[in-house]
């Protein structure tokens, strides 16, 4: 470094009596251009690796879409339920609470009733004619499952229904369309 | 000594794209838009070889 600087000018200490700044390690505290670029490449690698699981899950969802069928489950006899009434059931798993509402003579709607805000159970309010989440006053349109007011942003997952011989069956759960 | 900072700038840009792609992956995942998730995840993975290539190209440039 300063080898060619005149040593005996009494400003720069001689090596022999330099007691404080005499530690030299190769590359210590040095981040040169190349080292910086290496770091950047490493960061790019980390980004690539860290998005892989998301991609993998997405691929799984995309390919498994057709085969992901839910069992058919009988919910109720159509005549057990008066117009404007609702019953609760569990679908597709025993912990996936859902709600079946009869809106008209032949009009049934069913949604999984975990609120899309913070998973409170949504209930059917006949008086208000809409689905109500009591926790933070979220409201959902019963015809579409879309949130109409309050904190929820996403629609309730709709349960696909079919009617056979006066009985209502659940056959699947619709995906979010947002 | 005058250095070439082109590699550094290019890599900064790659990293910016990485951040954007990652953000898009997470957002699309949240909205169940899996095609977009796959698209951006692939982008992110492709960016890594590009970064490597830039590095090897620019490493010895003075
Ligand atoms: S949990 Fe339903 S509104 Fe917050």
Short mmCIF file of C-alpha atoms and ligand atoms in Angstrom, two decimals:
data_model
loop_
_atom_site.label_atom_id
_atom_site.label_comp_id
_atom_site.label_asym_id
_atom_site.label_seq_id
_atom_site.Cartn_x
_atom_site.Cartn_y
_atom_site.Cartn_z
CA UNK A 1 0.00 0.00 0.00
CA UNK A 2 1.93 2.93 1.27
CA UNK A 3 5.24 1.34 0.64
CA UNK A 4 6.46 4.12 -1.52
CA UNK A 5 5.49 6.85 0.88
CA UNK A 6 8.45 8.21 2.65
CA UNK A 7 8.61 6.45 5.94
CA UNK A 8 10.68 8.79 7.92
CA UNK A 9 8.60 11.89 7.74
CA UNK A 10 7.28 11.29 11.26
CA UNK A 11 3.70 11.33 10.11
CA UNK A 12 3.17 7.72 9.18
CA UNK A 13 4.42 5.39 11.88
CA UNK A 14 7.01 2.83 11.00
CA UNK A 15 5.91 -0.77 10.89
CA UNK A 16 8.09 -1.49 13.87
CA UNK A 17 6.30 0.87 16.18
CA UNK A 18 2.83 0.60 14.73
CA UNK A 19 1.11 -1.05 17.67
CA UNK A 20 -2.50 -0.20 16.96
CA UNK A 21 -3.15 -0.63 13.27
CA UNK A 22 -1.07 -3.68 12.68
CA UNK A 23 -3.78 -6.29 12.09
CA UNK A 24 -4.21 -7.24 8.49
CA UNK A 25 -6.54 -9.91 7.29
CA UNK A 26 -7.02 -10.68 3.68
CA UNK A 27 -10.18 -9.14 2.35
CA UNK A 28 -11.39 -8.04 5.73
CA UNK A 29 -14.37 -5.73 5.51
CA UNK A 30 -14.09 -5.70 1.83
CA UNK A 31 -17.05 -6.01 -0.44
CA UNK A 32 -15.77 -5.34 -3.88
CA UNK A 33 -17.69 -5.25 -7.09
CA UNK A 34 -17.28 -8.95 -7.70
CA UNK A 35 -18.27 -9.91 -4.18
CA UNK A 36 -21.33 -7.73 -4.44
CA UNK A 37 -22.33 -9.34 -7.71
CA UNK A 38 -21.90 -12.78 -6.12
CA UNK A 39 -24.23 -11.74 -3.33
CA UNK A 40 -26.79 -10.57 -5.86
CA UNK A 41 -26.66 -13.86 -7.75
CA UNK A 42 -27.11 -15.68 -4.45
CA UNK A 43 -30.12 -13.55 -3.66
CA UNK A 44 -31.59 -14.34 -7.08
CA UNK A 45 -31.11 -18.02 -6.28
CA UNK A 46 -32.86 -17.65 -2.96
CA UNK A 47 -35.79 -15.93 -4.64
CA UNK A 48 -35.99 -18.70 -7.21
CA UNK A 49 -35.93 -21.46 -4.60
CA UNK A 50 -38.38 -19.74 -2.29
CA UNK A 51 -41.08 -19.41 -4.95
CA UNK A 52 -40.80 -23.05 -5.92
CA UNK A 53 -43.15 -24.40 -3.23
CA UNK A 54 -45.83 -21.94 -4.29
CA UNK A 55 -45.41 -22.98 -7.88
CA UNK A 56 -45.50 -26.64 -6.91
CA UNK A 57 -48.75 -26.21 -4.99
CA UNK A 58 -50.21 -24.26 -7.91
CA UNK A 59 -49.27 -26.98 -10.38
CA UNK A 60 -50.79 -29.56 -8.10
CA UNK A 61 -54.00 -27.56 -7.88
CA UNK A 62 -54.13 -27.08 -11.62
CA UNK A 63 -53.54 -30.70 -12.51
CA UNK A 64 -55.57 -32.15 -9.67
CA UNK A 65 -58.52 -29.95 -10.48
CA UNK A 66 -60.43 -32.55 -12.45
CA UNK A 67 -59.81 -35.37 -10.05
CA UNK A 68 -60.64 -33.33 -6.99
CA UNK A 69 -64.20 -34.42 -6.59
CA UNK A 70 -66.10 -34.37 -3.39
CA UNK A 71 -68.38 -37.15 -2.29
CA UNK A 72 -72.05 -36.81 -2.88
CA UNK A 73 -73.90 -36.18 0.29
CA UNK A 74 -77.57 -36.02 1.03
CA UNK A 75 -78.47 -32.86 2.90
CA UNK A 76 -82.20 -32.84 3.35
CA UNK A 77 -85.52 -33.60 1.80
CA UNK A 78 -86.70 -30.55 -0.03
CA UNK A 79 -89.97 -30.50 1.84
CA UNK A 80 -88.36 -30.59 5.25
CA UNK A 81 -87.20 -27.07 4.66
CA UNK A 82 -89.66 -24.18 4.45
CA UNK A 83 -89.04 -21.33 2.07
CA UNK A 84 -86.81 -18.80 3.75
CA UNK A 85 -85.42 -21.31 6.19
CA UNK A 86 -81.90 -22.62 6.44
CA UNK A 87 -80.18 -25.64 7.87
CA UNK A 88 -76.61 -26.31 8.77
CA UNK A 89 -74.58 -29.20 7.56
CA UNK A 90 -70.96 -30.18 7.17
CA UNK A 91 -69.41 -30.55 3.76
CA UNK A 92 -67.10 -31.87 2.39
CA UNK A 93 -65.30 -32.70 5.65
CA UNK A 94 -66.97 -33.04 8.98
CA UNK A 95 -65.38 -29.78 10.14
CA UNK A 96 -66.38 -27.73 7.10
CA UNK A 97 -69.58 -26.19 8.32
CA UNK A 98 -71.99 -25.13 5.62
CA UNK A 99 -75.40 -23.61 5.27
CA UNK A 100 -78.30 -24.61 3.05
CA UNK A 101 -80.90 -21.93 2.38
CA UNK A 102 -84.19 -22.41 0.62
CA UNK A 103 -84.98 -19.23 -1.26
CA UNK A 104 -87.92 -20.28 -3.34
CA UNK A 105 -90.02 -23.21 -4.36
CA UNK A 106 -87.18 -24.67 -6.32
CA UNK A 107 -84.36 -22.44 -5.35
CA UNK A 108 -81.72 -23.71 -3.01
CA UNK A 109 -78.36 -22.20 -2.24
CA UNK A 110 -75.59 -23.57 -0.08
CA UNK A 111 -72.34 -22.03 1.09
CA UNK A 112 -69.55 -23.02 3.35
CA UNK A 113 -70.22 -20.71 6.19
CA UNK A 114 -66.77 -19.88 7.49
CA UNK A 115 -66.60 -16.13 7.01
CA UNK A 116 -63.92 -15.14 4.52
CA UNK A 117 -62.76 -12.47 6.90
CA UNK A 118 -61.71 -14.35 10.02
CA UNK A 119 -63.62 -17.61 9.82
CA UNK A 120 -66.53 -16.81 12.09
CA UNK A 121 -69.64 -18.84 11.32
CA UNK A 122 -71.94 -16.96 9.01
CA UNK A 123 -75.67 -17.43 9.54
CA UNK A 124 -78.75 -16.85 7.47
CA UNK A 125 -80.90 -13.96 8.56
CA UNK A 126 -84.38 -14.42 7.22
CA UNK A 127 -85.48 -10.95 8.27
CA UNK A 128 -82.64 -9.21 6.49
CA UNK A 129 -82.60 -11.62 3.59
CA UNK A 130 -78.85 -12.00 3.62
CA UNK A 131 -76.07 -13.94 5.20
CA UNK A 132 -74.70 -12.28 8.28
CA UNK A 133 -71.39 -12.64 10.02
CA UNK A 134 -71.83 -11.55 13.62
CA UNK A 135 -68.17 -11.04 14.41
CA UNK A 136 -67.44 -7.84 12.54
CA UNK A 137 -70.75 -7.26 10.78
CA UNK A 138 -69.91 -8.80 7.49
CA UNK A 139 -72.76 -9.38 5.06
CA UNK A 140 -73.03 -11.68 2.08
CA UNK A 141 -75.46 -11.80 -0.79
CA UNK A 142 -77.36 -15.06 -0.51
CA UNK A 143 -77.77 -15.37 -4.29
CA UNK A 144 -74.08 -15.22 -5.14
CA UNK A 145 -72.20 -15.51 -1.89
CA UNK A 146 -70.41 -12.24 -2.60
CA UNK A 147 -69.71 -9.92 0.29
CA UNK A 148 -71.93 -6.86 0.27
CA UNK A 149 -70.71 -5.03 3.35
CA UNK A 150 -68.24 -5.25 6.16
CA UNK A 151 -64.69 -6.53 6.24
CA UNK A 152 -64.93 -9.71 4.13
CA UNK A 153 -63.41 -9.34 0.69
CA UNK A 154 -63.97 -12.72 -0.86
CA UNK A 155 -67.18 -14.61 -1.57
CA UNK A 156 -68.20 -17.59 0.46
CA UNK A 157 -67.36 -20.85 -1.29
CA UNK A 158 -70.53 -22.11 -2.82
CA UNK A 159 -71.57 -25.72 -2.42
CA UNK A 160 -72.90 -27.23 -5.64
CA UNK A 161 -76.29 -28.78 -5.18
CA UNK A 162 -78.35 -31.23 -7.09
CA UNK A 163 -81.90 -32.32 -6.56
CA UNK A 164 -83.04 -35.87 -6.98
CA UNK A 165 -86.42 -37.21 -6.09
CA UNK A 166 -87.22 -34.47 -3.67
CA UNK A 167 -83.92 -34.66 -1.87
CA UNK A 168 -81.08 -32.17 -1.97
CA UNK A 169 -77.57 -33.45 -2.48
CA UNK A 170 -74.27 -31.66 -2.24
CA UNK A 171 -71.91 -32.67 -5.03
CA UNK A 172 -69.00 -30.30 -4.83
CA UNK A 173 -67.57 -26.98 -3.79
CA UNK A 174 -67.09 -24.19 -6.30
CA UNK A 175 -63.78 -22.44 -6.54
CA UNK A 176 -63.33 -18.79 -5.88
CA UNK A 177 -63.81 -16.90 -9.08
CA UNK A 178 -62.08 -13.73 -8.03
CA UNK B 1 -9.10 2.91 -11.67
CA UNK B 2 -12.29 3.08 -13.59
CA UNK B 3 -14.60 0.14 -13.20
CA UNK B 4 -17.52 -1.12 -15.18
CA UNK B 5 -20.65 -1.09 -13.09
CA UNK B 6 -22.82 -2.53 -15.81
CA UNK B 7 -22.95 -5.94 -14.16
CA UNK B 8 -23.96 -4.48 -10.85
CA UNK B 9 -26.71 -2.44 -12.43
CA UNK B 10 -28.00 -5.38 -14.45
CA UNK B 11 -28.04 -7.59 -11.38
CA UNK B 12 -29.89 -4.92 -9.43
CA UNK B 13 -32.47 -4.97 -12.17
CA UNK B 14 -32.71 -8.76 -12.04
CA UNK B 15 -33.26 -8.56 -8.31
CA UNK B 16 -35.98 -5.98 -8.80
CA UNK B 17 -37.72 -8.35 -11.21
CA UNK B 18 -37.29 -11.11 -8.63
CA UNK B 19 -39.07 -9.05 -6.03
CA UNK B 20 -41.89 -8.19 -8.41
CA UNK B 21 -42.34 -11.81 -9.46
CA UNK B 22 -42.34 -13.07 -5.88
CA UNK B 23 -44.92 -10.50 -4.92
CA UNK B 24 -47.09 -11.50 -7.88
CA UNK B 25 -46.76 -15.17 -6.98
CA UNK B 26 -47.97 -14.58 -3.44
CA UNK B 27 -50.81 -12.32 -4.52
CA UNK B 28 -52.03 -14.64 -7.25
CA UNK B 29 -51.85 -17.54 -4.85
CA UNK B 30 -54.05 -15.70 -2.43
CA UNK B 31 -56.64 -15.20 -5.13
CA UNK B 32 -56.40 -18.82 -6.32
CA UNK B 33 -55.13 -17.79 -9.75
CA UNK B 34 -52.83 -20.70 -10.17
CA UNK B 35 -51.85 -20.12 -13.80
CA UNK B 36 -50.40 -16.79 -12.76
CA UNK B 37 -48.68 -18.39 -9.79
CA UNK B 38 -46.97 -20.88 -12.07
CA UNK B 39 -46.09 -18.20 -14.61
CA UNK B 40 -44.38 -15.94 -12.11
CA UNK B 41 -42.72 -18.78 -10.22
CA UNK B 42 -41.18 -19.93 -13.50
CA UNK B 43 -40.08 -16.34 -14.21
CA UNK B 44 -38.40 -16.24 -10.85
CA UNK B 45 -36.58 -19.50 -11.49
CA UNK B 46 -35.51 -18.41 -14.97
CA UNK B 47 -34.09 -15.20 -13.55
CA UNK B 48 -31.49 -17.15 -11.59
CA UNK B 49 -29.57 -18.54 -14.61
CA UNK B 50 -29.81 -15.09 -16.15
CA UNK B 51 -28.21 -13.63 -13.05
CA UNK B 52 -25.49 -16.27 -13.17
CA UNK B 53 -24.87 -15.54 -16.82
CA UNK B 54 -24.61 -11.82 -16.16
CA UNK B 55 -22.20 -12.54 -13.34
CA UNK B 56 -19.89 -14.69 -15.42
CA UNK B 57 -19.99 -12.24 -18.26
CA UNK B 58 -19.30 -9.18 -16.15
CA UNK B 59 -16.98 -10.74 -13.59
CA UNK B 60 -13.76 -10.04 -15.36
CA UNK B 61 -14.73 -6.78 -16.95
CA UNK B 62 -12.54 -4.09 -15.58
S1 LIG C 1 -65.09 -12.85 10.73
FE1 LIG C 1 -66.82 -12.36 9.57
S2 LIG C 1 -66.72 -10.24 9.46
FE2 LIG C 1 -64.92 -10.70 10.55
#
